[in-house]
JSON list of C-alpha atoms and ligand atoms in Angstrom, two decimals:
[
{"chain": "Q", "resi": 28, "resn": "MET", "atom": "CA", "xyz": [125.17, 108.23, 43.11]},
{"chain": "Q", "resi": 29, "resn": "SER", "atom": "CA", "xyz": [127.26, 107.73, 46.21]},
{"chain": "Q", "resi": 30, "resn": "ALA", "atom": "CA", "xyz": [128.61, 110.08, 48.82]},
{"chain": "Q", "resi": 31, "resn": "THR", "atom": "CA", "xyz": [131.93, 109.91, 50.59]},
{"chain": "Q", "resi": 32, "resn": "VAL", "atom": "CA", "xyz": [131.48, 109.43, 54.33]},
{"chain": "Q", "resi": 33, "resn": "ILE", "atom": "CA", "xyz": [133.81, 111.56, 56.43]},
{"chain": "Q", "resi": 34, "resn": "ASP", "atom": "CA", "xyz": [134.43, 110.78, 60.08]},
{"chain": "Q", "resi": 35, "resn": "LEU", "atom": "CA", "xyz": [133.74, 114.13, 61.73]},
{"chain": "Q", "resi": 36, "resn": "ALA", "atom": "CA", "xyz": [135.38, 113.06, 65.01]},
{"chain": "Q", "resi": 37, "resn": "SER", "atom": "CA", "xyz": [138.75, 112.87, 63.24]},
{"chain": "Q", "resi": 38, "resn": "ARG", "atom": "CA", "xyz": [138.37, 116.47, 62.06]},
{"chain": "Q", "resi": 39, "resn": "ARG", "atom": "CA", "xyz": [137.43, 117.86, 65.47]},
{"chain": "Q", "resi": 40, "resn": "ALA", "atom": "CA", "xyz": [140.17, 120.01, 66.99]},
{"chain": "Q", "resi": 41, "resn": "GLN", "atom": "CA", "xyz": [142.07, 118.00, 69.59]},
{"chain": "Q", "resi": 42, "resn": "PRO", "atom": "CA", "xyz": [142.92, 119.67, 72.89]},
{"chain": "Q", "resi": 43, "resn": "ARG", "atom": "CA", "xyz": [146.53, 120.80, 73.03]},
{"chain": "Q", "resi": 44, "resn": "THR", "atom": "CA", "xyz": [148.87, 119.11, 75.45]},
{"chain": "Q", "resi": 45, "resn": "ARG", "atom": "CA", "xyz": [151.17, 121.15, 77.68]},
{"chain": "Q", "resi": 46, "resn": "GLU", "atom": "CA", "xyz": [153.99, 120.32, 75.25]},
{"chain": "Q", "resi": 47, "resn": "THR", "atom": "CA", "xyz": [152.11, 121.54, 72.16]},
{"chain": "Q", "resi": 48, "resn": "CYS", "atom": "CA", "xyz": [150.26, 124.40, 73.86]},
{"chain": "Q", "resi": 49, "resn": "ARG", "atom": "CA", "xyz": [151.17, 127.82, 72.51]},
{"chain": "Q", "resi": 50, "resn": "THR", "atom": "CA", "xyz": [150.67, 129.49, 75.90]},
{"chain": "Q", "resi": 51, "resn": "CYS", "atom": "CA", "xyz": [152.39, 127.08, 78.32]},
{"chain": "Q", "resi": 52, "resn": "ARG", "atom": "CA", "xyz": [156.10, 127.91, 78.65]},
{"chain": "Q", "resi": 53, "resn": "ARG", "atom": "CA", "xyz": [159.26, 126.23, 79.87]},
{"chain": "Q", "resi": 54, "resn": "GLY", "atom": "CA", "xyz": [160.89, 127.72, 82.96]},
{"chain": "Q", "resi": 55, "resn": "THR", "atom": "CA", "xyz": [164.65, 128.17, 83.25]},
{"chain": "Q", "resi": 56, "resn": "ASP", "atom": "CA", "xyz": [164.82, 124.88, 85.18]},
{"chain": "Q", "resi": 57, "resn": "GLY", "atom": "CA", "xyz": [163.02, 123.03, 82.36]},
{"chain": "Q", "resi": 58, "resn": "SER", "atom": "CA", "xyz": [159.74, 122.69, 84.23]},
{"chain": "Q", "resi": 59, "resn": "ILE", "atom": "CA", "xyz": [156.53, 123.59, 82.40]},
{"chain": "Q", "resi": 60, "resn": "LEU", "atom": "CA", "xyz": [154.82, 126.84, 83.43]},
{"chain": "Q", "resi": 61, "resn": "GLU", "atom": "CA", "xyz": [151.21, 126.11, 82.61]},
{"chain": "Q", "resi": 62, "resn": "CYS", "atom": "CA", "xyz": [148.75, 128.51, 81.01]},
{"chain": "Q", "resi": 63, "resn": "TYR", "atom": "CA", "xyz": [145.60, 129.13, 83.04]},
{"chain": "Q", "resi": 64, "resn": "PRO", "atom": "CA", "xyz": [143.39, 126.52, 81.31]},
{"chain": "Q", "resi": 65, "resn": "HIS", "atom": "CA", "xyz": [146.08, 123.89, 81.88]},
{"chain": "Q", "resi": 66, "resn": "ARG", "atom": "CA", "xyz": [146.53, 125.09, 85.51]},
{"chain": "Q", "resi": 67, "resn": "LEU", "atom": "CA", "xyz": [142.79, 124.57, 86.03]},
{"chain": "Q", "resi": 68, "resn": "ASP", "atom": "CA", "xyz": [142.99, 121.17, 84.32]},
{"chain": "Q", "resi": 69, "resn": "SER", "atom": "CA", "xyz": [145.83, 120.06, 86.62]},
{"chain": "Q", "resi": 70, "resn": "LEU", "atom": "CA", "xyz": [143.95, 121.36, 89.65]},
{"chain": "Q", "resi": 71, "resn": "ALA", "atom": "CA", "xyz": [140.85, 119.40, 88.63]},
{"chain": "Q", "resi": 72, "resn": "ASP", "atom": "CA", "xyz": [143.02, 116.26, 88.38]},
{"chain": "Q", "resi": 73, "resn": "ARG", "atom": "CA", "xyz": [144.36, 116.81, 91.91]},
{"chain": "Q", "resi": 74, "resn": "VAL", "atom": "CA", "xyz": [140.86, 117.40, 93.34]},
{"chain": "Q", "resi": 75, "resn": "ARG", "atom": "CA", "xyz": [139.54, 114.30, 91.51]},
{"chain": "Q", "resi": 76, "resn": "TYR", "atom": "CA", "xyz": [142.42, 112.27, 92.94]},
{"chain": "Q", "resi": 77, "resn": "ASP", "atom": "CA", "xyz": [141.57, 113.47, 96.48]},
{"chain": "Q", "resi": 78, "resn": "LEU", "atom": "CA", "xyz": [137.91, 112.61, 95.97]},
{"chain": "Q", "resi": 79, "resn": "LEU", "atom": "CA", "xyz": [138.73, 109.11, 94.68]},
{"chain": "Q", "resi": 80, "resn": "SER", "atom": "CA", "xyz": [141.36, 108.40, 97.33]},
{"chain": "Q", "resi": 81, "resn": "THR", "atom": "CA", "xyz": [138.99, 109.36, 100.16]},
{"chain": "Q", "resi": 82, "resn": "GLN", "atom": "CA", "xyz": [135.93, 107.61, 98.72]},
{"chain": "Q", "resi": 83, "resn": "GLY", "atom": "CA", "xyz": [134.17, 105.64, 101.43]},
{"chain": "Q", "resi": 84, "resn": "GLU", "atom": "CA", "xyz": [136.10, 107.32, 104.22]},
{"chain": "Q", "resi": 85, "resn": "LEU", "atom": "CA", "xyz": [134.01, 108.55, 107.12]},
{"chain": "Q", "resi": 86, "resn": "LEU", "atom": "CA", "xyz": [136.65, 110.95, 108.36]},
{"chain": "Q", "resi": 87, "resn": "ILE", "atom": "CA", "xyz": [138.98, 112.93, 106.13]},
{"chain": "Q", "resi": 88, "resn": "ASP", "atom": "CA", "xyz": [142.19, 114.27, 107.62]},
{"chain": "Q", "resi": 89, "resn": "ARG", "atom": "CA", "xyz": [141.83, 118.02, 108.11]},
{"chain": "Q", "resi": 90, "resn": "GLU", "atom": "CA", "xyz": [145.36, 118.67, 106.85]},
{"chain": "Q", "resi": 91, "resn": "THR", "atom": "CA", "xyz": [144.61, 116.86, 103.58]},
{"chain": "Q", "resi": 92, "resn": "LEU", "atom": "CA", "xyz": [141.49, 118.96, 103.07]},
{"chain": "Q", "resi": 93, "resn": "ALA", "atom": "CA", "xyz": [143.23, 122.20, 104.11]},
{"chain": "Q", "resi": 94, "resn": "ASP", "atom": "CA", "xyz": [146.17, 121.51, 101.77]},
{"chain": "Q", "resi": 95, "resn": "ARG", "atom": "CA", "xyz": [143.87, 121.00, 98.79]},
{"chain": "Q", "resi": 96, "resn": "LEU", "atom": "CA", "xyz": [141.73, 124.04, 99.59]},
{"chain": "Q", "resi": 97, "resn": "THR", "atom": "CA", "xyz": [144.89, 126.14, 99.84]},
{"chain": "Q", "resi": 98, "resn": "ASP", "atom": "CA", "xyz": [145.94, 124.71, 96.47]},
{"chain": "Q", "resi": 99, "resn": "VAL", "atom": "CA", "xyz": [142.53, 125.63, 94.98]},
{"chain": "Q", "resi": 100, "resn": "LEU", "atom": "CA", "xyz": [142.70, 129.18, 96.33]},
{"chain": "Q", "resi": 101, "resn": "HIS", "atom": "CA", "xyz": [146.29, 129.63, 95.13]},
{"chain": "Q", "resi": 102, "resn": "VAL", "atom": "CA", "xyz": [145.43, 128.53, 91.58]},
{"chain": "Q", "resi": 103, "resn": "LEU", "atom": "CA", "xyz": [142.31, 130.72, 91.49]},
{"chain": "Q", "resi": 104, "resn": "GLU", "atom": "CA", "xyz": [144.33, 133.73, 92.70]},
{"chain": "Q", "resi": 105, "resn": "THR", "atom": "CA", "xyz": [146.80, 133.27, 89.83]},
{"chain": "Q", "resi": 106, "resn": "ILE", "atom": "CA", "xyz": [144.00, 133.60, 87.27]},
{"chain": "Q", "resi": 107, "resn": "THR", "atom": "CA", "xyz": [143.54, 137.27, 86.66]},
{"chain": "Q", "resi": 108, "resn": "ASP", "atom": "CA", "xyz": [142.16, 139.50, 83.94]},
{"chain": "Q", "resi": 109, "resn": "GLU", "atom": "CA", "xyz": [145.61, 139.42, 82.32]},
{"chain": "Q", "resi": 110, "resn": "CYS", "atom": "CA", "xyz": [145.13, 135.71, 81.52]},
{"chain": "Q", "resi": 111, "resn": "LEU", "atom": "CA", "xyz": [142.41, 136.65, 79.04]},
{"chain": "Q", "resi": 112, "resn": "ARG", "atom": "CA", "xyz": [142.87, 137.95, 75.52]},
{"chain": "Q", "resi": 113, "resn": "PRO", "atom": "CA", "xyz": [142.57, 141.76, 75.33]},
{"chain": "Q", "resi": 114, "resn": "ASP", "atom": "CA", "xyz": [139.12, 141.53, 73.69]},
{"chain": "Q", "resi": 115, "resn": "GLU", "atom": "CA", "xyz": [137.86, 139.31, 76.55]},
{"chain": "Q", "resi": 116, "resn": "ARG", "atom": "CA", "xyz": [139.10, 141.53, 79.40]},
{"chain": "Q", "resi": 117, "resn": "GLY", "atom": "CA", "xyz": [136.56, 143.36, 81.48]},
{"chain": "Q", "resi": 118, "resn": "THR", "atom": "CA", "xyz": [133.63, 141.51, 79.94]},
{"chain": "Q", "resi": 119, "resn": "ARG", "atom": "CA", "xyz": [133.05, 139.14, 82.86]},
{"chain": "D", "resi": 228, "resn": "ZN", "atom": "ZN1", "xyz": [148.64, 125.43, 78.09]}
]
């Protein structure tokens, strides 16, 4: 008796890209308006880039740091209760 081996990794749900995401939208100018998980993902990429580009630096330009912190606060402020599904609202 033999069993068929199935690669479970190929059946795992793949994360949606901004183009295939059901919640990201296109603005009137054609730019992508990201959903909140994709906004957080993009923010994480920008913070990672800053960390990598300043690796080994003893002094980090205050403006660079202030710009990124402003970016972080702006993104966090855009994530409100309305981003969540109705059954998730008010539970956190
Ligand atoms: Zn999205």
